């Protein structure tokens, strides 16, 4: 089993920081917000980092705006002020941000690039979402666009633009076309990755800064690992 490095205040991968926001490159296994596991979430780690870096007394304010699944990696934005939190919540809700993901899959998709539209129904019992080709009760429409960016001997690298933000959307939609993500046992890949992660990475985010209104384009380096190194 590969040794898994969890983010701490001393090894945090900070991609961007200013007075209002901080952007982190999340590692495999980091949870963004506290859950039933009781493991320390990334939000608490970032608070510790800010408290130490700026020698802040008392409680550090940090707002969680969005999440990534625990086994995935890549860009996570936190708000350092309440003003930034309110504005970023609106911005993400109204889909004014552009999110680009990279994924590694094992089977050739039907086309080199395509738009996938499914109706996802969430199953809270096993924490999965099933992609249906037609609308079913309690389902939500999910849309994404993929392009093959690299072909390796056994795997393919995809670049994905999300049009909607559904639970496990990329994982479920790629699985539905017979292209599960490397390491993703939950969605049909045949074996796990040594670090327990999956090859899905939030690669790029374009957003308007909540206070300065400047357009920020943030890119997160992929994990240092053989397959990712071959893709990037």
mmCIF file with all atom_site columns, N, CA and C in Angstrom, residues 19-76:
data_model
loop_
_atom_site.group_PDB
_atom_site.id
_atom_site.type_symbol
_atom_site.label_atom_id
_atom_site.label_alt_id
_atom_site.label_comp_id
_atom_site.label_asym_id
_atom_site.label_entity_id
_atom_site.label_seq_id
_atom_site.pdbx_PDB_ins_code
_atom_site.Cartn_x
_atom_site.Cartn_y
_atom_site.Cartn_z
_atom_site.occupancy
_atom_site.B_iso_or_equiv
_atom_site.pdbx_formal_charge
_atom_site.auth_seq_id
_atom_site.auth_comp_id
_atom_site.auth_asym_id
_atom_site.auth_atom_id
_atom_site.pdbx_PDB_model_num
ATOM 1   N N  . UNK A 1 19 ? -6.117  38.555 0.688  1.00 0.00 ? 19 UNK A N  1
ATOM 2   C CA . UNK A 1 19 ? -6.837  38.915 1.922  1.00 0.00 ? 19 UNK A CA 1
ATOM 3   C C  . UNK A 1 19 ? -8.215  38.277 2.022  1.00 0.00 ? 19 UNK A C  1
ATOM 4   N N  . UNK A 1 20 ? -8.770  37.863 0.873  1.00 0.00 ? 20 UNK A N  1
ATOM 5   C CA . UNK A 1 20 ? -10.162 37.417 0.869  1.00 0.00 ? 20 UNK A CA 1
ATOM 6   C C  . UNK A 1 20 ? -10.360 35.927 0.585  1.00 0.00 ? 20 UNK A C  1
ATOM 7   N N  . UNK A 1 21 ? -9.445  35.332 -0.167 1.00 0.00 ? 21 UNK A N  1
ATOM 8   C CA . UNK A 1 21 ? -9.606  33.907 -0.505 1.00 0.00 ? 21 UNK A CA 1
ATOM 9   C C  . UNK A 1 21 ? -8.274  33.162 -0.371 1.00 0.00 ? 21 UNK A C  1
ATOM 10  N N  . UNK A 1 22 ? -8.389  31.851 -0.208 1.00 0.00 ? 22 UNK A N  1
ATOM 11  C CA . UNK A 1 22 ? -7.219  30.983 -0.263 1.00 0.00 ? 22 UNK A CA 1
ATOM 12  C C  . UNK A 1 22 ? -7.617  29.747 -1.073 1.00 0.00 ? 22 UNK A C  1
ATOM 13  N N  . UNK A 1 23 ? -6.761  29.365 -2.013 1.00 0.00 ? 23 UNK A N  1
ATOM 14  C CA . UNK A 1 23 ? -7.049  28.242 -2.915 1.00 0.00 ? 23 UNK A CA 1
ATOM 15  C C  . UNK A 1 23 ? -6.013  27.150 -2.667 1.00 0.00 ? 23 UNK A C  1
ATOM 16  N N  . UNK A 1 24 ? -6.501  25.947 -2.425 1.00 0.00 ? 24 UNK A N  1
ATOM 17  C CA . UNK A 1 24 ? -5.648  24.815 -2.051 1.00 0.00 ? 24 UNK A CA 1
ATOM 18  C C  . UNK A 1 24 ? -5.707  23.727 -3.124 1.00 0.00 ? 24 UNK A C  1
ATOM 19  N N  . UNK A 1 25 ? -4.583  23.040 -3.327 1.00 0.00 ? 25 UNK A N  1
ATOM 20  C CA . UNK A 1 25 ? -4.556  21.830 -4.155 1.00 0.00 ? 25 UNK A CA 1
ATOM 21  C C  . UNK A 1 25 ? -4.750  20.649 -3.205 1.00 0.00 ? 25 UNK A C  1
ATOM 22  N N  . UNK A 1 26 ? -5.950  20.096 -3.210 1.00 0.00 ? 26 UNK A N  1
ATOM 23  C CA . UNK A 1 26 ? -6.325  19.023 -2.283 1.00 0.00 ? 26 UNK A CA 1
ATOM 24  C C  . UNK A 1 26 ? -5.642  17.702 -2.646 1.00 0.00 ? 26 UNK A C  1
ATOM 25  N N  . UNK A 1 27 ? -5.193  16.999 -1.622 1.00 0.00 ? 27 UNK A N  1
ATOM 26  C CA . UNK A 1 27 ? -4.586  15.681 -1.822 1.00 0.00 ? 27 UNK A CA 1
ATOM 27  C C  . UNK A 1 27 ? -5.636  14.572 -1.714 1.00 0.00 ? 27 UNK A C  1
ATOM 28  N N  . UNK A 1 28 ? -5.290  13.382 -2.202 1.00 0.00 ? 28 UNK A N  1
ATOM 29  C CA . UNK A 1 28 ? -6.133  12.198 -2.003 1.00 0.00 ? 28 UNK A CA 1
ATOM 30  C C  . UNK A 1 28 ? -6.325  11.992 -0.502 1.00 0.00 ? 28 UNK A C  1
ATOM 31  N N  . UNK A 1 29 ? -7.555  11.731 -0.100 1.00 0.00 ? 29 UNK A N  1
ATOM 32  C CA . UNK A 1 29 ? -7.808  11.429 1.309  1.00 0.00 ? 29 UNK A CA 1
ATOM 33  C C  . UNK A 1 29 ? -8.183  12.628 2.148  1.00 0.00 ? 29 UNK A C  1
ATOM 34  N N  . UNK A 1 30 ? -7.877  13.838 1.681  1.00 0.00 ? 30 UNK A N  1
ATOM 35  C CA . UNK A 1 30 ? -8.320  15.032 2.416  1.00 0.00 ? 30 UNK A CA 1
ATOM 36  C C  . UNK A 1 30 ? -9.844  15.126 2.318  1.00 0.00 ? 30 UNK A C  1
ATOM 37  N N  . UNK A 1 31 ? -10.511 15.377 3.453  1.00 0.00 ? 31 UNK A N  1
ATOM 38  C CA . UNK A 1 31 ? -11.940 15.693 3.378  1.00 0.00 ? 31 UNK A CA 1
ATOM 39  C C  . UNK A 1 31 ? -12.070 17.203 3.524  1.00 0.00 ? 31 UNK A C  1
ATOM 40  N N  . UNK A 1 32 ? -12.931 17.789 2.718  1.00 0.00 ? 32 UNK A N  1
ATOM 41  C CA . UNK A 1 32 ? -13.027 19.252 2.692  1.00 0.00 ? 32 UNK A CA 1
ATOM 42  C C  . UNK A 1 32 ? -13.687 19.766 3.963  1.00 0.00 ? 32 UNK A C  1
ATOM 43  N N  . UNK A 1 33 ? -14.750 19.081 4.391  1.00 0.00 ? 33 UNK A N  1
ATOM 44  C CA . UNK A 1 33 ? -15.505 19.501 5.569  1.00 0.00 ? 33 UNK A CA 1
ATOM 45  C C  . UNK A 1 33 ? -15.698 18.297 6.469  1.00 0.00 ? 33 UNK A C  1
ATOM 46  N N  . UNK A 1 34 ? -15.870 18.529 7.767  1.00 0.00 ? 34 UNK A N  1
ATOM 47  C CA . UNK A 1 34 ? -16.025 17.418 8.711  1.00 0.00 ? 34 UNK A CA 1
ATOM 48  C C  . UNK A 1 34 ? -17.154 16.470 8.326  1.00 0.00 ? 34 UNK A C  1
ATOM 49  N N  . UNK A 1 35 ? -16.955 15.180 8.568  1.00 0.00 ? 35 UNK A N  1
ATOM 50  C CA . UNK A 1 35 ? -18.017 14.189 8.306  1.00 0.00 ? 35 UNK A CA 1
ATOM 51  C C  . UNK A 1 35 ? -18.025 13.167 9.439  1.00 0.00 ? 35 UNK A C  1
ATOM 52  N N  . UNK A 1 36 ? -18.783 12.079 9.235  1.00 0.00 ? 36 UNK A N  1
ATOM 53  C CA . UNK A 1 36 ? -18.966 11.108 10.320 1.00 0.00 ? 36 UNK A CA 1
ATOM 54  C C  . UNK A 1 36 ? -17.691 10.341 10.671 1.00 0.00 ? 36 UNK A C  1
ATOM 55  N N  . UNK A 1 37 ? -16.660 10.413 9.823  1.00 0.00 ? 37 UNK A N  1
ATOM 56  C CA . UNK A 1 37 ? -15.400 9.707  10.137 1.00 0.00 ? 37 UNK A CA 1
ATOM 57  C C  . UNK A 1 37 ? -14.698 10.360 11.326 1.00 0.00 ? 37 UNK A C  1
ATOM 58  N N  . UNK A 1 38 ? -14.975 11.654 11.532 1.00 0.00 ? 38 UNK A N  1
ATOM 59  C CA . UNK A 1 38 ? -14.293 12.361 12.609 1.00 0.00 ? 38 UNK A CA 1
ATOM 60  C C  . UNK A 1 38 ? -12.864 12.769 12.257 1.00 0.00 ? 38 UNK A C  1
ATOM 61  N N  . UNK A 1 39 ? -12.432 12.477 11.016 1.00 0.00 ? 39 UNK A N  1
ATOM 62  C CA . UNK A 1 39 ? -11.081 12.884 10.581 1.00 0.00 ? 39 UNK A CA 1
ATOM 63  C C  . UNK A 1 39 ? -11.018 14.401 10.460 1.00 0.00 ? 39 UNK A C  1
ATOM 64  N N  . UNK A 1 40 ? -9.825  14.953 10.684 1.00 0.00 ? 40 UNK A N  1
ATOM 65  C CA . UNK A 1 40 ? -9.683  16.408 10.612 1.00 0.00 ? 40 UNK A CA 1
ATOM 66  C C  . UNK A 1 40 ? -9.877  16.872 9.170  1.00 0.00 ? 40 UNK A C  1
ATOM 67  N N  . UNK A 1 41 ? -10.835 17.789 8.941  1.00 0.00 ? 41 UNK A N  1
ATOM 68  C CA . UNK A 1 41 ? -11.078 18.244 7.574  1.00 0.00 ? 41 UNK A CA 1
ATOM 69  C C  . UNK A 1 41 ? -10.056 19.282 7.109  1.00 0.00 ? 41 UNK A C  1
ATOM 70  N N  . UNK A 1 42 ? -9.966  19.435 5.803  1.00 0.00 ? 42 UNK A N  1
ATOM 71  C CA . UNK A 1 42 ? -9.059  20.409 5.194  1.00 0.00 ? 42 UNK A CA 1
ATOM 72  C C  . UNK A 1 42 ? -9.363  21.824 5.694  1.00 0.00 ? 42 UNK A C  1
ATOM 73  N N  . UNK A 1 43 ? -10.639 22.117 5.922  1.00 0.00 ? 43 UNK A N  1
ATOM 74  C CA . UNK A 1 43 ? -11.016 23.457 6.400  1.00 0.00 ? 43 UNK A CA 1
ATOM 75  C C  . UNK A 1 43 ? -10.308 23.784 7.718  1.00 0.00 ? 43 UNK A C  1
ATOM 76  N N  . UNK A 1 44 ? -10.202 22.796 8.612  1.00 0.00 ? 44 UNK A N  1
ATOM 77  C CA . UNK A 1 44 ? -9.519  23.015 9.897  1.00 0.00 ? 44 UNK A CA 1
ATOM 78  C C  . UNK A 1 44 ? -8.012  23.170 9.703  1.00 0.00 ? 44 UNK A C  1
ATOM 79  N N  . UNK A 1 45 ? -7.460  22.397 8.767  1.00 0.00 ? 45 UNK A N  1
ATOM 80  C CA . UNK A 1 45 ? -6.023  22.479 8.464  1.00 0.00 ? 45 UNK A CA 1
ATOM 81  C C  . UNK A 1 45 ? -5.677  23.878 7.944  1.00 0.00 ? 45 UNK A C  1
ATOM 82  N N  . UNK A 1 46 ? -6.528  24.398 7.054  1.00 0.00 ? 46 UNK A N  1
ATOM 83  C CA . UNK A 1 46 ? -6.294  25.731 6.485  1.00 0.00 ? 46 UNK A CA 1
ATOM 84  C C  . UNK A 1 46 ? -6.394  26.796 7.580  1.00 0.00 ? 46 UNK A C  1
ATOM 85  N N  . UNK A 1 47 ? -7.341  26.629 8.499  1.00 0.00 ? 47 UNK A N  1
ATOM 86  C CA . UNK A 1 47 ? -7.450  27.568 9.628  1.00 0.00 ? 47 UNK A CA 1
ATOM 87  C C  . UNK A 1 47 ? -6.156  27.582 10.449 1.00 0.00 ? 47 UNK A C  1
ATOM 88  N N  . UNK A 1 48 ? -5.614  26.392 10.708 1.00 0.00 ? 48 UNK A N  1
ATOM 89  C CA . UNK A 1 48 ? -4.361  26.291 11.473 1.00 0.00 ? 48 UNK A CA 1
ATOM 90  C C  . UNK A 1 48 ? -3.217  26.991 10.737 1.00 0.00 ? 48 UNK A C  1
ATOM 91  N N  . UNK A 1 49 ? -3.195  26.795 9.421  1.00 0.00 ? 49 UNK A N  1
ATOM 92  C CA . UNK A 1 49 ? -2.156  27.416 8.583  1.00 0.00 ? 49 UNK A CA 1
ATOM 93  C C  . UNK A 1 49 ? -2.234  28.947 8.665  1.00 0.00 ? 49 UNK A C  1
ATOM 94  N N  . UNK A 1 50 ? -3.464  29.483 8.545  1.00 0.00 ? 50 UNK A N  1
ATOM 95  C CA . UNK A 1 50 ? -3.664  30.941 8.586  1.00 0.00 ? 50 UNK A CA 1
ATOM 96  C C  . UNK A 1 50 ? -3.310  31.485 9.978  1.00 0.00 ? 50 UNK A C  1
ATOM 97  N N  . UNK A 1 51 ? -3.756  30.786 10.997 1.00 0.00 ? 51 UNK A N  1
ATOM 98  C CA . UNK A 1 51 ? -3.520  31.226 12.381 1.00 0.00 ? 51 UNK A CA 1
ATOM 99  C C  . UNK A 1 51 ? -2.017  31.345 12.648 1.00 0.00 ? 51 UNK A C  1
ATOM 100 N N  . UNK A 1 52 ? -1.271  30.331 12.202 1.00 0.00 ? 52 UNK A N  1
ATOM 101 C CA . UNK A 1 52 ? 0.180   30.337 12.432 1.00 0.00 ? 52 UNK A CA 1
ATOM 102 C C  . UNK A 1 52 ? 0.891   31.362 11.551 1.00 0.00 ? 52 UNK A C  1
ATOM 103 N N  . UNK A 1 53 ? 0.519   31.403 10.269 1.00 0.00 ? 53 UNK A N  1
ATOM 104 C CA . UNK A 1 53 ? 1.204   32.294 9.325  1.00 0.00 ? 53 UNK A CA 1
ATOM 105 C C  . UNK A 1 53 ? 1.060   33.764 9.726  1.00 0.00 ? 53 UNK A C  1
ATOM 106 N N  . UNK A 1 54 ? -0.131  34.133 10.166 1.00 0.00 ? 54 UNK A N  1
ATOM 107 C CA . UNK A 1 54 ? -0.399  35.546 10.469 1.00 0.00 ? 54 UNK A CA 1
ATOM 108 C C  . UNK A 1 54 ? -0.453  35.835 11.978 1.00 0.00 ? 54 UNK A C  1
ATOM 109 N N  . UNK A 1 55 ? -0.105  34.793 12.755 1.00 0.00 ? 55 UNK A N  1
ATOM 110 C CA . UNK A 1 55 ? -0.078  34.945 14.209 1.00 0.00 ? 55 UNK A CA 1
ATOM 111 C C  . UNK A 1 55 ? -1.392  35.529 14.731 1.00 0.00 ? 55 UNK A C  1
ATOM 112 N N  . UNK A 1 56 ? -2.498  34.931 14.249 1.00 0.00 ? 56 UNK A N  1
ATOM 113 C CA . UNK A 1 56 ? -3.825  35.481 14.574 1.00 0.00 ? 56 UNK A CA 1
ATOM 114 C C  . UNK A 1 56 ? -4.309  34.985 15.944 1.00 0.00 ? 56 UNK A C  1
ATOM 115 N N  . UNK A 1 57 ? -4.784  35.884 16.784 1.00 0.00 ? 57 UNK A N  1
ATOM 116 C CA . UNK A 1 57 ? -5.382  35.451 18.039 1.00 0.00 ? 57 UNK A CA 1
ATOM 117 C C  . UNK A 1 57 ? -6.825  34.998 17.806 1.00 0.00 ? 57 UNK A C  1
ATOM 118 N N  . UNK A 1 58 ? -7.319  34.137 18.683 1.00 0.00 ? 58 UNK A N  1
ATOM 119 C CA . UNK A 1 58 ? -8.741  33.759 18.611 1.00 0.00 ? 58 UNK A CA 1
ATOM 120 C C  . UNK A 1 58 ? -9.075  32.896 17.399 1.00 0.00 ? 58 UNK A C  1
ATOM 121 N N  . UNK A 1 59 ? -10.359 32.847 17.103 1.00 0.00 ? 59 UNK A N  1
ATOM 122 C CA . UNK A 1 59 ? -10.886 31.978 16.043 1.00 0.00 ? 59 UNK A CA 1
ATOM 123 C C  . UNK A 1 59 ? -10.608 32.577 14.660 1.00 0.00 ? 59 UNK A C  1
ATOM 124 N N  . UNK A 1 60 ? -10.183 31.725 13.729 1.00 0.00 ? 60 UNK A N  1
ATOM 125 C CA . UNK A 1 60 ? -9.948  32.158 12.346 1.00 0.00 ? 60 UNK A CA 1
ATOM 126 C C  . UNK A 1 60 ? -11.225 31.933 11.540 1.00 0.00 ? 60 UNK A C  1
ATOM 127 N N  . UNK A 1 61 ? -11.657 32.946 10.777 1.00 0.00 ? 61 UNK A N  1
ATOM 128 C CA . UNK A 1 61 ? -12.836 32.775 9.907  1.00 0.00 ? 61 UNK A CA 1
ATOM 129 C C  . UNK A 1 61 ? -12.410 32.073 8.621  1.00 0.00 ? 61 UNK A C  1
ATOM 130 N N  . UNK A 1 62 ? -13.161 31.034 8.238  1.00 0.00 ? 62 UNK A N  1
ATOM 131 C CA . UNK A 1 62 ? -12.923 30.362 6.956  1.00 0.00 ? 62 UNK A CA 1
ATOM 132 C C  . UNK A 1 62 ? -14.243 29.808 6.457  1.00 0.00 ? 62 UNK A C  1
ATOM 133 N N  . UNK A 1 63 ? -14.616 30.188 5.252  1.00 0.00 ? 63 UNK A N  1
ATOM 134 C CA . UNK A 1 63 ? -15.884 29.731 4.678  1.00 0.00 ? 63 UNK A CA 1
ATOM 135 C C  . UNK A 1 63 ? -15.674 28.657 3.628  1.00 0.00 ? 63 UNK A C  1
ATOM 136 N N  . UNK A 1 64 ? -16.447 27.562 3.749  1.00 0.00 ? 64 UNK A N  1
ATOM 137 C CA . UNK A 1 64 ? -16.398 26.471 2.761  1.00 0.00 ? 64 UNK A CA 1
ATOM 138 C C  . UNK A 1 64 ? -17.421 26.766 1.671  1.00 0.00 ? 64 UNK A C  1
ATOM 139 N N  . UNK A 1 65 ? -16.968 26.788 0.426  1.00 0.00 ? 65 UNK A N  1
ATOM 140 C CA . UNK A 1 65 ? -17.839 27.171 -0.698 1.00 0.00 ? 65 UNK A CA 1
ATOM 141 C C  . UNK A 1 65 ? -18.279 25.959 -1.515 1.00 0.00 ? 65 UNK A C  1
ATOM 142 N N  . UNK A 1 66 ? -17.358 25.032 -1.718 1.00 0.00 ? 66 UNK A N  1
ATOM 143 C CA . UNK A 1 66 ? -17.666 23.849 -2.536 1.00 0.00 ? 66 UNK A CA 1
ATOM 144 C C  . UNK A 1 66 ? -16.841 22.679 -2.007 1.00 0.00 ? 66 UNK A C  1
ATOM 145 N N  . UNK A 1 67 ? -17.039 21.522 -2.580 1.00 0.00 ? 67 UNK A N  1
ATOM 146 C CA . UNK A 1 67 ? -16.356 20.319 -2.095 1.00 0.00 ? 67 UNK A CA 1
ATOM 147 C C  . UNK A 1 67 ? -15.805 19.507 -3.254 1.00 0.00 ? 67 UNK A C  1
ATOM 148 N N  . UNK A 1 68 ? -14.913 18.582 -2.912 1.00 0.00 ? 68 UNK A N  1
ATOM 149 C CA . UNK A 1 68 ? -14.473 17.537 -3.838 1.00 0.00 ? 68 UNK A CA 1
ATOM 150 C C  . UNK A 1 68 ? -14.594 16.213 -3.091 1.00 0.00 ? 68 UNK A C  1
ATOM 151 N N  . UNK A 1 69 ? -14.901 15.145 -3.806 1.00 0.00 ? 69 UNK A N  1
ATOM 152 C CA . UNK A 1 69 ? -14.970 13.823 -3.167 1.00 0.00 ? 69 UNK A CA 1
ATOM 153 C C  . UNK A 1 69 ? -13.617 13.488 -2.532 1.00 0.00 ? 69 UNK A C  1
ATOM 154 N N  . UNK A 1 70 ? -13.673 12.751 -1.451 1.00 0.00 ? 70 UNK A N  1
ATOM 155 C CA . UNK A 1 70 ? -12.456 12.419 -0.706 1.00 0.00 ? 70 UNK A CA 1
ATOM 156 C C  . UNK A 1 70 ? -11.352 11.775 -1.568 1.00 0.00 ? 70 UNK A C  1
ATOM 157 N N  . UNK A 1 71 ? -11.668 10.842 -2.480 1.00 0.00 ? 71 UNK A N  1
ATOM 158 C CA . UNK A 1 71 ? -10.591 10.210 -3.253 1.00 0.00 ? 71 UNK A CA 1
ATOM 159 C C  . UNK A 1 71 ? -10.063 11.047 -4.418 1.00 0.00 ? 71 UNK A C  1
ATOM 160 N N  . UNK A 1 72 ? -10.630 12.216 -4.661 1.00 0.00 ? 72 UNK A N  1
ATOM 161 C CA . UNK A 1 72 ? -10.178 13.049 -5.784 1.00 0.00 ? 72 UNK A CA 1
ATOM 162 C C  . UNK A 1 72 ? -9.181  14.104 -5.305 1.00 0.00 ? 72 UNK A C  1
ATOM 163 N N  . UNK A 1 73 ? -8.538  14.758 -6.267 1.00 0.00 ? 73 UNK A N  1
ATOM 164 C CA . UNK A 1 73 ? -7.541  15.783 -5.955 1.00 0.00 ? 73 UNK A CA 1
ATOM 165 C C  . UNK A 1 73 ? -7.888  17.070 -6.698 1.00 0.00 ? 73 UNK A C  1
ATOM 166 N N  . UNK A 1 74 ? -7.187  18.149 -6.325 1.00 0.00 ? 74 UNK A N  1
ATOM 167 C CA . UNK A 1 74 ? -7.318  19.376 -7.108 1.00 0.00 ? 74 UNK A CA 1
ATOM 168 C C  . UNK A 1 74 ? -7.835  20.576 -6.341 1.00 0.00 ? 74 UNK A C  1
ATOM 169 N N  . UNK A 1 75 ? -8.372  21.525 -7.096 1.00 0.00 ? 75 UNK A N  1
ATOM 170 C CA . UNK A 1 75 ? -8.641  22.883 -6.610 1.00 0.00 ? 75 UNK A CA 1
ATOM 171 C C  . UNK A 1 75 ? -9.830  22.967 -5.656 1.00 0.00 ? 75 UNK A C  1
ATOM 172 N N  . UNK A 1 76 ? -9.557  23.567 -4.500 1.00 0.00 ? 76 UNK A N  1
ATOM 173 C CA . UNK A 1 76 ? -10.612 23.907 -3.535 1.00 0.00 ? 76 UNK A CA 1
ATOM 174 C C  . UNK A 1 76 ? -10.411 25.361 -3.114 1.00 0.00 ? 76 UNK A C  1
#
